[in-house]
Amino acid sequence: MLRHTYRYYFHILLFLLVLSGCKEIQVSPRQSLEEQQLLLGNPNGATSDINNPNNYLMQKPQFALSYSRDRGTPNWVSWHVNASWLGGADRQDNFRADPELPEGWYKVTASSYRSSGFDRGHNAPSADRTKTVEDNAATFLMTNMIPQAPNNNQETWANLEDYTRRLVAEGNEVYVIMGSYGIGGSGSNGSAKTIDKGRVTVPKRIWKVLVVLPEGENDLQRINSDTRVIAVDTPNLNSVRSDWSYYRTTVDAIESATGYDLLSAVPEAVQEVLESKVDMGPTK
Ligand code: MN
Ligand code: MN
């Protein structure tokens, strides 16, 4: 009996040794998923410090974001989409409070936007994260949402999101950063500055920047002055046009409106060229 017990423990020990060996291989890739989402830079020095409540960095495997506790929304959300993020996982629709917010902070919930006239507008879209159920569910955390005018969400933004995945289907990979700023929008119940008893700020403007590369390796090093960059800045109004291309602008214009330095990991000389151009490429 005793001999059997020792043998039992010996096998457990062997198993643990093998497991720890595997884990070592898994945790030391060249670039973590968290790093991948923030490859083009942290635009405003967001930190994961609870004393920085309105520029609080949260890094998930699926996307990175700067959270504003007082606005109850992200300032921006950054992520990478290529074929490896797309698969057959169903839309989970499990909108929920983000349990990773610091203790004591108000946590926006699935029902915070109810009857507000604004959609729970994803920053990182559900359809960009369909490889696994877990990845898709991550996009339904309320830290990934803004109160978005329904037509902005369901038309303008949906068209731009579809176009992004079309670019992927055509053999590209895309680095996306989306954000919002200002106060006050107009949804299906008219104008509002805040919802959820003042705990969630309705943004005035919603912007997005896409950096498009042919699928490949060493993405940061491949960005040059010919790289396609699409920047849009839209009003958070239900009267918004459904054609996102009408709102194309420069990264420079978004930077001066927000005070951020977008694409900050890209060499300064390349940023200067890319950020001053308005994209004229295809839109469908
Ligand atoms: Mn949406
Ligand atoms: Mn910049």
Short mmCIF file of C-alpha atoms and ligand atoms in Angstrom, two decimals:
data_model
loop_
_atom_site.label_atom_id
_atom_site.label_comp_id
_atom_site.label_asym_id
_atom_site.label_seq_id
_atom_site.Cartn_x
_atom_site.Cartn_y
_atom_site.Cartn_z
CA MET A 1 0.00 0.00 0.00
CA LEU A 2 2.76 2.39 1.02
CA ARG A 3 4.74 1.54 -2.11
CA HIS A 4 1.72 2.35 -4.23
CA THR A 5 1.30 5.70 -2.54
CA TYR A 6 4.91 6.64 -3.31
CA ARG A 7 4.43 5.58 -6.91
CA TYR A 8 1.31 7.73 -7.07
CA TYR A 9 3.14 10.79 -5.80
CA PHE A 10 6.05 10.10 -8.12
CA HIS A 11 3.71 10.21 -11.10
CA ILE A 12 2.10 13.42 -9.95
CA LEU A 13 5.56 14.93 -9.58
CA LEU A 14 6.48 13.83 -13.10
CA PHE A 15 3.27 15.27 -14.45
CA LEU A 16 3.90 18.62 -12.76
CA LEU A 17 7.44 18.74 -14.12
CA VAL A 18 6.18 18.18 -17.66
CA LEU A 19 3.43 20.77 -17.14
CA SER A 20 5.85 23.41 -15.90
CA GLY A 21 8.05 22.74 -18.92
CA CYS A 22 5.10 23.34 -21.27
CA LYS A 23 4.12 26.49 -19.45
CA GLU A 24 7.63 27.86 -19.87
CA ILE A 25 7.29 27.44 -23.62
CA GLN A 26 3.87 29.12 -23.60
CA VAL A 27 4.75 32.19 -21.55
CA SER A 28 7.84 33.20 -23.49
CA PRO A 29 6.71 33.94 -27.04
CA ARG A 30 8.40 36.80 -28.84
CA GLN A 31 5.40 39.01 -28.26
CA SER A 32 2.51 38.50 -25.86
CA LEU A 33 -1.08 38.99 -26.95
CA GLU A 34 -1.24 41.97 -24.57
CA GLU A 35 1.75 43.55 -26.33
CA GLN A 36 0.24 42.83 -29.74
CA GLN A 37 -2.81 44.99 -28.97
CA LEU A 38 -0.65 47.98 -28.07
CA LEU A 39 2.05 47.55 -30.71
CA LEU A 40 1.66 51.02 -32.23
CA GLY A 41 2.02 52.73 -28.87
CA ASN A 42 0.20 54.01 -25.81
CA PRO A 43 -1.14 57.38 -27.02
CA ASN A 44 -1.44 59.20 -23.71
CA GLY A 45 0.77 57.44 -21.20
CA ALA A 46 -2.05 55.41 -19.65
CA THR A 47 -0.86 53.46 -16.60
CA SER A 48 -2.29 50.60 -14.55
CA ASP A 49 -2.10 52.76 -11.44
CA ILE A 50 -5.32 53.21 -9.44
CA ASN A 51 -4.19 56.76 -8.70
CA ASN A 52 -4.56 57.48 -12.42
CA PRO A 53 -8.33 56.84 -12.53
CA ASN A 54 -9.09 58.74 -15.72
CA ASN A 55 -6.30 57.31 -17.80
CA TYR A 56 -6.21 53.81 -16.36
CA LEU A 57 -4.53 51.22 -18.56
CA MET A 58 -6.18 47.80 -18.86
CA GLN A 59 -4.44 45.18 -20.97
CA LYS A 60 -6.36 42.09 -21.97
CA PRO A 61 -5.29 39.40 -24.41
CA GLN A 62 -7.99 40.67 -26.80
CA PHE A 63 -7.53 44.47 -26.57
CA ALA A 64 -5.94 47.24 -24.55
CA LEU A 65 -7.72 50.32 -23.29
CA SER A 66 -7.41 53.53 -21.33
CA TYR A 67 -10.35 53.78 -18.96
CA SER A 68 -11.85 56.92 -17.50
CA ARG A 69 -13.52 56.20 -14.16
CA ASP A 70 -15.30 59.55 -14.16
CA ARG A 71 -16.64 59.18 -17.70
CA GLY A 72 -17.49 55.50 -17.19
CA THR A 73 -16.09 54.76 -20.65
CA PRO A 74 -12.79 54.02 -22.31
CA ASN A 75 -10.85 57.02 -23.65
CA TRP A 76 -9.53 54.71 -26.37
CA VAL A 77 -9.31 51.01 -27.16
CA SER A 78 -6.50 49.51 -29.23
CA TRP A 79 -6.36 46.10 -30.93
CA HIS A 80 -4.96 44.09 -33.80
CA VAL A 81 -7.09 42.11 -36.22
CA ASN A 82 -5.87 39.53 -38.68
CA ALA A 83 -7.06 36.12 -39.83
CA SER A 84 -5.85 34.49 -36.62
CA TRP A 85 -8.48 36.40 -34.63
CA LEU A 86 -11.35 35.33 -36.86
CA GLY A 87 -13.19 32.05 -36.61
CA GLY A 88 -16.56 30.51 -35.91
CA ALA A 89 -17.37 31.57 -32.35
CA ASP A 90 -20.91 32.88 -31.94
CA ARG A 91 -21.72 36.38 -30.75
CA GLN A 92 -21.96 35.93 -26.97
CA ASP A 93 -24.07 39.02 -26.22
CA ASN A 94 -23.06 38.76 -22.56
CA PHE A 95 -22.76 42.47 -21.79
CA ARG A 96 -21.44 42.74 -18.23
CA ALA A 97 -19.49 44.84 -15.76
CA ASP A 98 -15.72 44.47 -16.00
CA PRO A 99 -14.56 42.60 -12.89
CA GLU A 100 -10.99 43.79 -13.45
CA LEU A 101 -11.83 47.39 -12.56
CA PRO A 102 -10.29 48.46 -9.24
CA GLU A 103 -12.31 47.85 -6.11
CA GLY A 104 -14.47 50.78 -5.08
CA TRP A 105 -14.85 52.23 -8.59
CA TYR A 106 -18.35 52.44 -10.05
CA LYS A 107 -18.76 49.57 -12.47
CA VAL A 108 -20.96 50.27 -15.48
CA THR A 109 -23.34 47.33 -15.90
CA ALA A 110 -25.25 45.65 -18.73
CA SER A 111 -28.33 47.71 -17.82
CA SER A 112 -26.62 51.10 -17.37
CA TYR A 113 -27.59 52.20 -20.90
CA ARG A 114 -31.21 50.97 -20.67
CA SER A 115 -33.81 53.41 -22.09
CA SER A 116 -31.07 55.99 -22.69
CA GLY A 117 -31.57 56.14 -26.46
CA PHE A 118 -27.92 55.16 -26.94
CA ASP A 119 -26.52 51.81 -27.99
CA ARG A 120 -23.92 49.92 -25.99
CA GLY A 121 -21.39 50.63 -28.74
CA HIS A 122 -18.42 48.30 -28.89
CA ASN A 123 -14.99 49.79 -29.40
CA ALA A 124 -13.26 46.46 -30.21
CA PRO A 125 -16.08 44.82 -32.25
CA SER A 126 -17.58 41.48 -31.39
CA ALA A 127 -17.01 40.30 -34.96
CA ASP A 128 -13.25 41.03 -34.76
CA ARG A 129 -12.94 38.41 -31.99
CA THR A 130 -14.50 35.17 -33.16
CA LYS A 131 -11.68 32.66 -32.77
CA THR A 132 -12.87 31.48 -29.36
CA VAL A 133 -15.92 32.00 -27.17
CA GLU A 134 -13.65 33.53 -24.53
CA ASP A 135 -12.26 36.10 -27.00
CA ASN A 136 -15.73 37.06 -28.15
CA ALA A 137 -17.06 37.34 -24.59
CA ALA A 138 -14.23 39.75 -23.73
CA THR A 139 -15.62 42.31 -26.19
CA PHE A 140 -18.88 42.45 -24.18
CA LEU A 141 -17.22 43.89 -21.08
CA MET A 142 -18.70 47.32 -20.41
CA THR A 143 -15.17 48.82 -20.30
CA ASN A 144 -15.22 48.28 -24.09
CA MET A 145 -18.46 50.28 -24.57
CA ILE A 146 -19.51 53.87 -25.21
CA PRO A 147 -23.02 55.34 -25.45
CA GLN A 148 -23.22 55.52 -29.22
CA ALA A 149 -26.05 57.03 -31.25
CA PRO A 150 -27.85 54.05 -32.82
CA ASN A 151 -27.30 55.20 -36.41
CA ASN A 152 -23.64 55.88 -35.72
CA ASN A 153 -23.27 52.37 -34.29
CA GLN A 154 -25.50 50.37 -36.59
CA GLU A 155 -24.70 52.14 -39.85
CA THR A 156 -21.58 54.32 -39.99
CA TRP A 157 -19.55 52.25 -37.58
CA ALA A 158 -20.88 48.89 -38.72
CA ASN A 159 -19.85 49.76 -42.29
CA LEU A 160 -16.35 50.73 -41.18
CA GLU A 161 -16.04 47.56 -39.08
CA ASP A 162 -17.17 45.44 -42.04
CA TYR A 163 -14.67 47.18 -44.28
CA THR A 164 -11.88 46.46 -41.78
CA ARG A 165 -12.64 42.74 -41.90
CA ARG A 166 -12.88 42.91 -45.69
CA LEU A 167 -9.31 44.23 -45.70
CA VAL A 168 -8.34 41.20 -43.59
CA ALA A 169 -10.19 38.87 -45.97
CA GLU A 170 -8.17 40.44 -48.81
CA GLY A 171 -4.91 39.40 -47.14
CA ASN A 172 -4.18 42.31 -44.81
CA GLU A 173 -3.82 42.75 -41.09
CA VAL A 174 -5.03 45.90 -39.40
CA TYR A 175 -4.03 47.75 -36.25
CA VAL A 176 -7.01 49.71 -34.97
CA ILE A 177 -7.38 52.35 -32.33
CA MET A 178 -10.78 53.80 -31.55
CA GLY A 179 -11.68 56.50 -29.09
CA SER A 180 -14.14 59.17 -28.14
CA TYR A 181 -13.98 62.65 -26.67
CA GLY A 182 -16.04 65.67 -25.76
CA ILE A 183 -19.41 65.71 -24.03
CA GLY A 184 -22.92 65.31 -25.42
CA GLY A 185 -24.53 63.41 -28.24
CA SER A 186 -27.96 62.75 -29.65
CA GLY A 187 -29.50 59.29 -29.70
CA SER A 188 -33.00 58.00 -30.37
CA ASN A 189 -34.43 59.95 -27.39
CA GLY A 190 -32.75 63.23 -28.30
CA SER A 191 -29.73 64.93 -26.75
CA ALA A 192 -27.94 63.93 -23.57
CA LYS A 193 -24.70 64.77 -21.84
CA THR A 194 -24.75 61.77 -19.52
CA ILE A 195 -26.76 58.61 -18.87
CA ASP A 196 -27.01 56.17 -15.94
CA LYS A 197 -27.76 58.97 -13.42
CA GLY A 198 -24.74 60.95 -14.56
CA ARG A 199 -22.35 58.07 -14.17
CA VAL A 200 -21.66 57.57 -17.88
CA THR A 201 -20.65 60.47 -20.14
CA VAL A 202 -22.05 60.56 -23.67
CA PRO A 203 -19.16 61.44 -25.99
CA LYS A 204 -19.50 64.19 -28.60
CA ARG A 205 -17.16 62.66 -31.16
CA ILE A 206 -16.13 59.11 -32.02
CA TRP A 207 -12.92 58.46 -33.96
CA LYS A 208 -10.94 55.58 -35.33
CA VAL A 209 -7.52 55.09 -36.88
CA LEU A 210 -6.64 52.01 -38.95
CA VAL A 211 -3.14 51.04 -40.03
CA VAL A 212 -3.30 48.51 -42.86
CA LEU A 213 -0.43 46.14 -43.69
CA PRO A 214 -0.24 43.12 -45.96
CA GLU A 215 -0.24 40.06 -43.67
CA GLY A 216 3.36 39.40 -42.60
CA GLU A 217 5.97 39.51 -39.83
CA ASN A 218 7.68 42.30 -37.87
CA ASP A 219 4.75 44.64 -38.30
CA LEU A 220 6.16 47.72 -36.58
CA GLN A 221 9.29 47.65 -38.75
CA ARG A 222 7.20 47.34 -41.93
CA ILE A 223 5.26 50.56 -41.39
CA ASN A 224 6.66 53.19 -43.76
CA SER A 225 5.54 56.41 -45.42
CA ASP A 226 3.51 54.44 -47.98
CA THR A 227 1.48 52.48 -45.40
CA ARG A 228 -2.26 52.99 -45.69
CA VAL A 229 -3.67 54.83 -42.69
CA ILE A 230 -7.38 55.56 -42.44
CA ALA A 231 -8.54 58.13 -39.89
CA VAL A 232 -12.18 59.04 -39.28
CA ASP A 233 -13.82 61.36 -36.77
CA THR A 234 -17.62 61.29 -36.55
CA PRO A 235 -20.29 63.15 -34.56
CA ASN A 236 -22.19 61.05 -32.00
CA LEU A 237 -25.50 62.03 -33.53
CA ASN A 238 -28.33 59.96 -34.90
CA SER A 239 -28.29 62.26 -37.94
CA VAL A 240 -24.79 61.00 -38.84
CA ARG A 241 -24.27 59.84 -42.43
CA SER A 242 -23.97 56.11 -42.93
CA ASP A 243 -21.00 56.54 -45.28
CA TRP A 244 -17.94 56.67 -43.00
CA SER A 245 -15.71 57.89 -45.82
CA TYR A 246 -17.41 61.29 -45.57
CA TYR A 247 -15.71 61.68 -42.16
CA ARG A 248 -12.17 60.85 -43.24
CA THR A 249 -9.62 63.16 -41.70
CA THR A 250 -5.95 63.18 -40.66
CA VAL A 251 -4.41 61.54 -37.62
CA ASP A 252 -2.95 64.98 -36.90
CA ALA A 253 -6.46 66.42 -36.59
CA ILE A 254 -7.47 63.70 -34.10
CA GLU A 255 -4.26 64.25 -32.17
CA SER A 256 -4.90 67.96 -31.84
CA ALA A 257 -8.53 67.37 -30.82
CA THR A 258 -7.58 64.81 -28.15
CA GLY A 259 -4.05 65.81 -27.11
CA TYR A 260 -2.87 62.25 -27.80
CA ASP A 261 0.17 61.07 -29.71
CA LEU A 262 -1.19 58.27 -31.89
CA LEU A 263 1.12 55.75 -33.59
CA SER A 264 3.76 56.85 -31.07
CA ALA A 265 5.80 53.64 -31.51
CA VAL A 266 6.31 54.45 -35.20
CA PRO A 267 9.48 56.49 -36.01
CA GLU A 268 8.78 60.22 -35.80
CA ALA A 269 9.66 60.90 -39.45
CA VAL A 270 7.21 58.22 -40.63
CA GLN A 271 4.48 59.50 -38.28
CA GLU A 272 4.92 62.97 -39.74
CA VAL A 273 4.15 61.73 -43.25
CA LEU A 274 1.37 59.27 -42.38
CA GLU A 275 -0.44 61.52 -39.92
CA SER A 276 -0.83 64.47 -42.27
CA LYS A 277 -2.57 62.51 -45.06
CA VAL A 278 -6.28 62.01 -45.62
CA ASP A 279 -6.94 58.49 -46.94
CA MET A 280 -8.35 58.38 -50.48
CA GLY A 281 -8.46 54.61 -50.86
CA PRO A 282 -11.43 52.32 -51.50
CA THR A 283 -14.20 52.26 -48.91
CA LYS A 284 -16.01 49.01 -49.69
MN MN B 1 -21.00 48.59 -32.78
MN MN B 2 1.55 60.52 -33.53
#
